[in-house]
Amino acid sequence: MTKKRAVTFKPYNKTRYAYEKLRVCRHCQQFTVLWEDECSQCGKSTLVPVRQRVTSKVKRTMLNERLIALFIGLVAIYFGQTFLQMILSAAAAILLIALLWFVQRKMLPFEVPLEMETLFEQEQPRIIEDIKRNRKLAVAALKDDELLTYEMLREIATLVQNDKIRLQQVVLLQSFVLRKDMDLAIEPLLIDSFDTDLAAYIGEVAKVQRELIKNSSIRYILAYEAHILEMEHGIEILSSVAAAAIRLKKYVEAYPEFIRRYARNIPKDRFLRLYRMIQQHPDAYWGNLAEEVAIIRREQYEWDSDFQ
Amino acid sequence: MITYVCLGILILFVAVKSAVYMKHRKYTPSSDDLDLTLLSLINPKSERHD
Ligand SMILES: [Zn+2]
């Protein structure tokens, strides 16, 4: 195994919705999910979020409608036979245009999402093509800068959701030293099938960021326990995940057998936490775990004052 | 005469446009819907586990 690199990730700006990552060039209409300032196609600084692009398009259409209404109104005034008729036509036209403008203003928040949906549907092939271009760019950077490739893939993966891109990220993450302060994730990287890199990655995250071990990661590890045991550091991975699961009582209650199997290998502070949890809740369902914990305590921590 | 025709057209134009906007309002997708649409367009089912 190659030596792991210490790196610092560029801050990842998590958006509430995935589509907020998508930007489009006002000049050449190319899409991108990366963070570049200038469009890679035309070189201009004209990249804007899709919503902004669509909003200005909808506003332009609305303006055009008001101009048409104005034109009809002017024709009505022009052909007025008396001065009074002209004044009344002008008043009617102003009123109607104002009404149209009022309705348009009220409907803008509904019109924009509808237009965005249409844009996504109409531009599907180009969006896919342009994201593929983003991905090629990321892979091309791999030779010189694995960190950059990872950061690019992480952005692309907000919109591209398949196992290949997940595993590409996992493999790259495995070439870095993982730390507590890193912006890591497990759930978005989980796949259905077994992968050694992914299992190793979960094992490492379980050590540095316990809070990321949730139901889905525990279930993944459990589903492929036999495969993981065949790995070189398999027991270490399983023990780290079991140790991390002790973070919350609900996980201990949900997976008592799993935790029992690796209770012997977990660090003392974690075992102490497990021991106290069981002591404090003697009526909860622990299965054989309570018994195993009592045995381990006797065998390994008999004279340890923390366990008194 | 033309004035009345024009005003009639203008009323009709504003009415039709307003009606279209009202109809759009009913079918407008939420942000969650938009996300789902975009993600399903980008990720065809057959490629999800590639
Ligand atoms: Zn451009």
Tab-separated table of C-alpha atoms and ligand atoms in Angstrom:
chain	number	residue	atom	x	y	z
A	1	MET	CA	0.000	0.000	0.000
A	2	THR	CA	1.297	3.442	-0.911
A	3	LYS	CA	1.955	6.020	1.776
A	4	LYS	CA	-1.036	8.164	2.691
A	5	ARG	CA	-0.845	11.886	2.066
A	6	ALA	CA	-1.770	14.561	4.606
A	7	VAL	CA	-4.095	16.979	2.855
A	8	THR	CA	-6.575	19.732	3.632
A	9	PHE	CA	-9.784	19.777	1.648
A	10	LYS	CA	-11.055	22.907	0.031
A	11	PRO	CA	-14.275	23.792	1.916
A	12	TYR	CA	-17.223	22.030	0.385
A	13	ASN	CA	-20.193	24.278	-0.025
A	14	LYS	CA	-23.155	22.052	0.635
A	15	THR	CA	-26.279	23.340	-1.024
A	16	ARG	CA	-29.754	22.478	0.163
A	17	TYR	CA	-30.734	21.231	-3.276
A	18	ALA	CA	-28.516	19.421	-5.719
A	19	TYR	CA	-29.648	21.548	-8.649
A	20	GLU	CA	-28.136	24.589	-6.943
A	21	LYS	CA	-24.728	23.172	-7.870
A	22	LEU	CA	-25.523	23.423	-11.540
A	23	ARG	CA	-24.427	26.612	-13.284
A	24	VAL	CA	-24.813	27.662	-16.865
A	25	CYS	CA	-22.843	30.071	-19.043
A	26	ARG	CA	-24.917	33.051	-20.137
A	27	HIS	CA	-22.731	33.394	-23.188
A	28	CYS	CA	-22.375	29.886	-24.634
A	29	GLN	CA	-24.969	27.960	-22.546
A	30	GLN	CA	-22.452	25.393	-21.315
A	31	PHE	CA	-23.333	23.761	-17.980
A	32	THR	CA	-20.917	23.020	-15.149
A	33	VAL	CA	-20.994	21.663	-11.588
A	34	LEU	CA	-17.443	22.733	-10.740
A	35	TRP	CA	-16.395	25.986	-9.084
A	36	GLU	CA	-14.463	27.664	-11.931
A	37	ASP	CA	-14.890	31.424	-12.384
A	38	GLU	CA	-14.553	31.374	-16.129
A	39	CYS	CA	-16.473	29.183	-18.538
A	40	SER	CA	-14.170	26.435	-19.822
A	41	GLN	CA	-15.779	26.659	-23.256
A	42	CYS	CA	-15.776	30.387	-24.043
A	43	GLY	CA	-13.467	31.742	-21.334
A	44	LYS	CA	-15.906	34.424	-20.198
A	45	SER	CA	-16.904	35.088	-16.577
A	46	THR	CA	-20.539	34.561	-17.380
A	47	LEU	CA	-21.381	31.473	-15.315
A	48	VAL	CA	-24.552	31.872	-13.264
A	49	PRO	CA	-26.684	29.463	-11.234
A	50	VAL	CA	-29.467	27.906	-13.282
A	51	ARG	CA	-32.157	29.579	-11.180
A	52	GLN	CA	-30.697	32.997	-11.839
A	53	ARG	CA	-30.478	32.294	-15.566
A	54	VAL	CA	-34.080	31.082	-15.706
A	55	THR	CA	-35.341	33.990	-13.586
A	56	SER	CA	-33.900	36.539	-15.999
A	57	LYS	CA	-35.369	34.611	-18.918
A	58	VAL	CA	-38.830	34.553	-17.314
A	59	LYS	CA	-38.577	38.255	-16.483
A	60	ARG	CA	-37.689	39.017	-20.080
A	61	THR	CA	-40.700	37.068	-21.339
A	62	MET	CA	-42.902	38.961	-18.888
A	63	LEU	CA	-41.481	42.277	-20.038
A	64	ASN	CA	-42.205	41.308	-23.638
A	65	GLU	CA	-45.812	40.605	-22.717
A	66	ARG	CA	-46.140	44.017	-21.116
A	67	LEU	CA	-44.636	45.602	-24.224
A	68	ILE	CA	-47.188	43.828	-26.420
A	69	ALA	CA	-49.968	45.062	-24.131
A	70	LEU	CA	-48.512	48.568	-24.303
A	71	PHE	CA	-48.422	48.421	-28.085
A	72	ILE	CA	-52.074	47.349	-28.311
A	73	GLY	CA	-52.956	50.131	-25.863
A	74	LEU	CA	-51.108	52.726	-27.958
A	75	VAL	CA	-52.901	51.596	-31.111
A	76	ALA	CA	-56.227	51.976	-29.244
A	77	ILE	CA	-55.292	55.518	-28.162
A	78	TYR	CA	-54.022	56.426	-31.624
A	79	PHE	CA	-57.292	55.472	-33.255
A	80	GLY	CA	-59.450	57.272	-30.689
A	81	GLN	CA	-61.987	59.453	-32.471
A	82	THR	CA	-62.417	62.059	-29.760
A	83	PHE	CA	-60.061	63.399	-27.124
A	84	LEU	CA	-62.238	61.871	-24.417
A	85	GLN	CA	-62.078	58.494	-26.119
A	86	MET	CA	-58.279	58.752	-26.237
A	87	ILE	CA	-58.093	59.646	-22.547
A	88	LEU	CA	-60.391	56.787	-21.590
A	89	SER	CA	-58.448	54.307	-23.751
A	90	ALA	CA	-55.216	55.467	-22.134
A	91	ALA	CA	-56.697	54.995	-18.663
A	92	ALA	CA	-58.033	51.538	-19.578
A	93	ALA	CA	-54.706	50.517	-21.121
A	94	ILE	CA	-52.736	51.706	-18.068
A	95	LEU	CA	-55.092	49.850	-15.768
A	96	LEU	CA	-54.855	46.625	-17.784
A	97	ILE	CA	-51.059	46.792	-18.075
A	98	ALA	CA	-50.839	47.432	-14.329
A	99	LEU	CA	-53.072	44.424	-13.725
A	100	LEU	CA	-50.891	42.267	-15.980
A	101	TRP	CA	-47.763	43.486	-14.204
A	102	PHE	CA	-49.329	42.737	-10.816
A	103	VAL	CA	-50.257	39.182	-11.847
A	104	GLN	CA	-46.786	38.628	-13.316
A	105	ARG	CA	-45.109	39.783	-10.130
A	106	LYS	CA	-47.258	37.480	-8.021
A	107	MET	CA	-46.617	34.521	-10.324
A	108	LEU	CA	-42.859	34.888	-10.761
A	109	PRO	CA	-42.042	32.451	-7.904
A	110	PHE	CA	-44.241	29.818	-9.571
A	111	GLU	CA	-43.150	30.504	-13.097
A	112	VAL	CA	-39.421	30.109	-12.395
A	113	PRO	CA	-39.475	26.483	-11.109
A	114	LEU	CA	-41.728	25.480	-13.984
A	115	GLU	CA	-39.302	27.006	-16.472
A	116	MET	CA	-36.397	25.308	-14.702
A	117	GLU	CA	-38.099	21.960	-15.066
A	118	THR	CA	-38.634	22.610	-18.760
A	119	LEU	CA	-34.996	23.632	-19.114
A	120	PHE	CA	-33.777	20.442	-17.418
A	121	GLU	CA	-35.964	18.329	-19.673
A	122	GLN	CA	-35.071	20.119	-22.883
A	123	GLU	CA	-31.372	20.356	-22.121
A	124	GLN	CA	-30.950	16.860	-20.658
A	125	PRO	CA	-28.496	15.620	-23.318
A	126	ARG	CA	-26.340	18.737	-23.014
A	127	ILE	CA	-26.381	18.713	-19.223
A	128	ILE	CA	-25.220	15.073	-19.257
A	129	GLU	CA	-22.581	15.857	-21.875
A	130	ASP	CA	-21.250	18.877	-19.970
A	131	ILE	CA	-21.094	16.990	-16.672
A	132	LYS	CA	-19.165	14.249	-18.488
A	133	ARG	CA	-16.746	16.961	-19.571
A	134	ASN	CA	-16.422	18.013	-15.897
A	135	ARG	CA	-15.644	14.409	-15.008
A	136	LYS	CA	-13.014	14.076	-17.724
A	137	LEU	CA	-11.376	17.213	-16.383
A	138	ALA	CA	-11.348	15.719	-12.880
A	139	VAL	CA	-9.819	12.450	-14.054
A	140	ALA	CA	-7.254	14.324	-16.143
A	141	ALA	CA	-6.049	16.101	-12.986
A	142	LEU	CA	-5.405	12.752	-11.276
A	143	LYS	CA	-1.790	12.409	-12.405
A	144	ASP	CA	-0.697	15.707	-10.860
A	145	ASP	CA	-3.100	16.249	-8.020
A	146	GLU	CA	-5.208	13.535	-6.435
A	147	LEU	CA	-6.646	16.019	-3.983
A	148	LEU	CA	-7.953	18.222	-6.788
A	149	THR	CA	-9.469	15.194	-8.504
A	150	TYR	CA	-11.204	14.197	-5.292
A	151	GLU	CA	-12.555	17.703	-4.724
A	152	MET	CA	-13.854	17.847	-8.272
A	153	LEU	CA	-15.471	14.423	-8.026
A	154	ARG	CA	-17.078	15.410	-4.747
A	155	GLU	CA	-18.770	18.341	-6.481
A	156	ILE	CA	-19.785	16.265	-9.495
A	157	ALA	CA	-21.169	13.534	-7.234
A	158	THR	CA	-23.873	15.867	-5.950
A	159	LEU	CA	-25.526	15.392	-9.335
A	160	VAL	CA	-24.003	12.191	-10.659
A	161	GLN	CA	-25.074	9.344	-8.441
A	162	ASN	CA	-23.650	6.021	-9.447
A	163	ASP	CA	-21.389	3.454	-7.855
A	164	LYS	CA	-18.471	4.228	-10.120
A	165	ILE	CA	-18.114	7.823	-8.966
A	166	ARG	CA	-18.670	6.751	-5.338
A	167	LEU	CA	-15.859	4.223	-5.537
A	168	GLN	CA	-13.569	6.659	-7.328
A	169	GLN	CA	-13.995	8.999	-4.373
A	170	VAL	CA	-13.469	6.212	-1.836
A	171	VAL	CA	-10.238	5.099	-3.531
A	172	LEU	CA	-8.938	8.673	-3.502
A	173	LEU	CA	-9.986	9.181	0.119
A	174	GLN	CA	-8.023	6.063	0.989
A	175	SER	CA	-4.870	7.762	-0.297
A	176	PHE	CA	-5.263	10.594	2.241
A	177	VAL	CA	-4.673	10.658	5.986
A	178	LEU	CA	-8.170	11.094	7.427
A	179	ARG	CA	-8.559	13.520	10.297
A	180	LYS	CA	-11.197	14.669	12.721
A	181	ASP	CA	-11.494	18.150	11.234
A	182	MET	CA	-12.083	16.911	7.681
A	183	ASP	CA	-15.400	17.248	5.958
A	184	LEU	CA	-16.032	13.537	5.434
A	185	ALA	CA	-19.157	11.516	4.709
A	186	ILE	CA	-20.118	7.875	4.518
A	187	GLU	CA	-23.730	7.640	3.495
A	188	PRO	CA	-23.434	9.274	0.072
A	189	LEU	CA	-20.579	6.874	-0.739
A	190	LEU	CA	-22.303	3.611	0.181
A	191	ILE	CA	-22.923	1.152	-2.623
A	192	ASP	CA	-24.940	-2.061	-2.751
A	193	SER	CA	-22.110	-4.462	-3.358
A	194	PHE	CA	-19.026	-5.231	-1.309
A	195	ASP	CA	-15.868	-3.241	-1.842
A	196	THR	CA	-12.668	-3.554	0.191
A	197	ASP	CA	-11.730	0.121	-0.151
A	198	LEU	CA	-15.145	1.186	1.039
A	199	ALA	CA	-14.992	-1.182	4.027
A	200	ALA	CA	-11.503	0.088	4.917
A	201	TYR	CA	-12.700	3.666	4.546
A	202	ILE	CA	-15.649	3.100	6.894
A	203	GLY	CA	-13.277	1.511	9.403
A	204	GLU	CA	-11.020	4.568	9.326
A	205	VAL	CA	-13.839	7.076	9.556
A	206	ALA	CA	-15.180	5.122	12.531
A	207	LYS	CA	-11.924	5.962	14.296
A	208	VAL	CA	-11.652	9.660	13.464
A	209	GLN	CA	-15.291	10.735	13.180
A	210	ARG	CA	-17.466	8.349	15.170
A	211	GLU	CA	-20.565	10.478	14.645
A	212	LEU	CA	-20.605	9.518	10.967
A	213	ILE	CA	-21.301	5.891	11.810
A	214	LYS	CA	-25.047	5.558	11.509
A	215	ASN	CA	-27.524	2.801	10.749
A	216	SER	CA	-26.675	2.571	7.059
A	217	SER	CA	-22.927	2.207	7.635
A	218	ILE	CA	-23.454	-0.396	10.377
A	219	ARG	CA	-25.813	-2.314	8.100
A	220	TYR	CA	-23.260	-2.238	5.279
A	221	ILE	CA	-20.522	-3.560	7.535
A	222	LEU	CA	-22.852	-6.235	8.908
A	223	ALA	CA	-24.005	-7.339	5.459
A	224	TYR	CA	-20.394	-7.972	4.403
A	225	GLU	CA	-18.963	-9.043	7.746
A	226	ALA	CA	-17.698	-12.348	6.343
A	227	HIS	CA	-15.935	-10.588	3.467
A	228	ILE	CA	-14.423	-8.024	5.813
A	229	LEU	CA	-13.088	-10.747	8.108
A	230	GLU	CA	-11.134	-12.060	5.137
A	231	MET	CA	-9.421	-8.691	4.735
A	232	GLU	CA	-5.988	-8.050	6.231
A	233	HIS	CA	-7.255	-5.573	8.838
A	234	GLY	CA	-10.800	-6.873	8.817
A	235	ILE	CA	-11.196	-7.349	12.549
A	236	GLU	CA	-9.834	-3.850	13.120
A	237	ILE	CA	-12.477	-2.397	10.775
A	238	LEU	CA	-15.324	-4.288	12.443
A	239	SER	CA	-14.086	-3.384	15.918
A	240	SER	CA	-13.807	0.314	15.042
A	241	VAL	CA	-17.350	0.348	13.729
A	242	ALA	CA	-18.626	-1.518	16.801
A	243	ALA	CA	-16.749	0.958	19.022
A	244	ALA	CA	-18.262	3.885	17.131
A	245	ALA	CA	-21.752	2.394	17.400
A	246	ILE	CA	-21.493	2.524	21.187
A	247	ARG	CA	-21.836	6.287	20.767
A	248	LEU	CA	-25.621	5.937	21.018
A	249	LYS	CA	-27.764	3.589	23.061
A	250	LYS	CA	-30.126	3.066	20.150
A	251	TYR	CA	-27.356	1.493	18.064
A	252	VAL	CA	-26.302	-0.768	20.902
A	253	GLU	CA	-29.898	-1.871	21.316
A	254	ALA	CA	-30.295	-2.378	17.584
A	255	TYR	CA	-27.075	-4.354	17.068
A	256	PRO	CA	-26.223	-6.025	20.420
A	257	GLU	CA	-24.939	-9.220	18.780
A	258	PHE	CA	-22.623	-7.349	16.446
A	259	ILE	CA	-21.196	-5.324	19.330
A	260	ARG	CA	-20.868	-8.471	21.416
A	261	ARG	CA	-18.731	-10.122	18.739
A	262	TYR	CA	-16.175	-7.294	18.765
A	263	ALA	CA	-16.485	-6.075	22.359
A	264	ARG	CA	-13.131	-7.636	23.223
A	265	ASN	CA	-11.286	-5.499	20.681
A	266	ILE	CA	-12.683	-2.082	21.444
A	267	PRO	CA	-10.618	0.574	23.248
A	268	LYS	CA	-11.020	0.984	26.983
A	269	ASP	CA	-12.891	4.302	26.891
A	270	ARG	CA	-15.461	2.814	24.520
A	271	PHE	CA	-15.790	-0.336	26.569
A	272	LEU	CA	-16.259	1.748	29.704
A	273	ARG	CA	-19.039	3.642	27.983
A	274	LEU	CA	-20.695	0.374	26.979
A	275	TYR	CA	-20.280	-1.023	30.488
A	276	ARG	CA	-21.888	2.040	32.085
A	277	MET	CA	-24.695	2.093	29.525
A	278	ILE	CA	-25.619	-1.456	30.431
A	279	GLN	CA	-25.279	-0.723	34.146
A	280	GLN	CA	-27.590	2.268	33.888
A	281	HIS	CA	-30.225	0.445	31.877
A	282	PRO	CA	-30.408	-3.076	33.289
A	283	ASP	CA	-33.947	-3.510	31.955
A	284	ALA	CA	-33.167	-2.714	28.320
A	285	TYR	CA	-32.778	-5.579	25.893
A	286	TRP	CA	-29.068	-6.371	25.542
A	287	GLY	CA	-29.274	-10.036	24.566
A	288	ASN	CA	-26.029	-11.832	25.339
A	289	LEU	CA	-24.149	-8.581	25.257
A	290	ALA	CA	-24.594	-7.842	28.983
A	291	GLU	CA	-23.166	-11.219	29.867
A	292	GLU	CA	-20.199	-10.829	27.511
A	293	VAL	CA	-19.457	-7.357	28.854
A	294	ALA	CA	-19.459	-8.718	32.397
A	295	ILE	CA	-17.004	-11.450	31.367
A	296	ILE	CA	-14.675	-9.006	29.584
A	297	ARG	CA	-14.753	-6.689	32.550
A	298	ARG	CA	-13.727	-9.536	34.841
A	299	GLU	CA	-10.999	-10.698	32.516
A	300	GLN	CA	-9.510	-7.387	31.406
A	301	TYR	CA	-10.493	-4.708	33.881
A	302	GLU	CA	-10.887	-6.564	37.144
A	303	TRP	CA	-8.689	-4.155	39.136
A	304	ASP	CA	-9.426	-1.068	37.101
A	305	SER	CA	-10.794	1.708	39.333
A	306	ASP	CA	-12.814	3.207	36.441
A	307	PHE	CA	-15.050	0.159	36.538
A	308	GLN	CA	-15.805	0.239	40.251
B	1	MET	CA	-64.268	51.457	-33.761
B	2	ILE	CA	-60.650	50.292	-33.956
B	3	THR	CA	-60.123	51.680	-30.451
B	4	TYR	CA	-62.818	49.389	-29.071
B	5	VAL	CA	-61.448	46.411	-30.950
B	6	CYS	CA	-57.964	47.135	-29.599
B	7	LEU	CA	-59.209	47.541	-26.045
B	8	GLY	CA	-61.144	44.300	-26.450
B	9	ILE	CA	-58.009	42.546	-27.634
B	10	LEU	CA	-56.065	44.042	-24.732
B	11	ILE	CA	-58.601	42.806	-22.185
B	12	LEU	CA	-58.567	39.383	-23.796
B	13	PHE	CA	-54.748	39.359	-23.865
B	14	VAL	CA	-54.447	40.239	-20.167
B	15	ALA	CA	-57.193	37.755	-19.251
B	16	VAL	CA	-55.626	34.903	-21.220
B	17	LYS	CA	-52.131	35.614	-19.867
B	18	SER	CA	-53.442	35.779	-16.300
B	19	ALA	CA	-55.322	32.511	-16.801
B	20	VAL	CA	-52.155	30.862	-18.132
B	21	TYR	CA	-50.186	32.071	-15.111
B	22	MET	CA	-52.848	30.756	-12.745
B	23	LYS	CA	-52.719	27.402	-14.495
B	24	HIS	CA	-48.911	27.300	-14.274
B	25	ARG	CA	-49.143	28.032	-10.582
B	26	LYS	CA	-50.998	24.760	-10.114
B	27	TYR	CA	-48.360	22.706	-11.912
B	28	THR	CA	-45.253	24.380	-10.608
B	29	PRO	CA	-42.802	21.883	-9.073
B	30	SER	CA	-41.396	22.302	-5.566
B	31	SER	CA	-37.632	22.487	-5.077
B	32	ASP	CA	-37.664	18.830	-4.015
B	33	ASP	CA	-39.493	17.902	-7.210
B	34	LEU	CA	-36.941	19.835	-9.231
B	35	ASP	CA	-34.116	17.952	-7.553
B	36	LEU	CA	-35.766	14.627	-8.268
B	37	THR	CA	-36.386	15.553	-11.889
B	38	LEU	CA	-32.823	16.708	-12.455
B	39	LEU	CA	-31.268	13.724	-10.691
B	40	SER	CA	-33.408	11.233	-12.581
B	41	LEU	CA	-32.573	12.954	-15.881
B	42	ILE	CA	-28.849	12.852	-15.160
B	43	ASN	CA	-28.821	9.352	-13.669
B	44	PRO	CA	-30.721	6.900	-15.846
B	45	LYS	CA	-31.773	3.874	-13.793
B	46	SER	CA	-29.551	1.515	-15.763
B	47	GLU	CA	-26.367	3.429	-14.840
B	48	ARG	CA	-26.865	3.814	-11.110
B	49	HIS	CA	-24.871	0.758	-10.178
B	50	ASP	CA	-22.148	1.071	-12.780
C	1	ZN	ZN	-19.318	29.979	-21.925
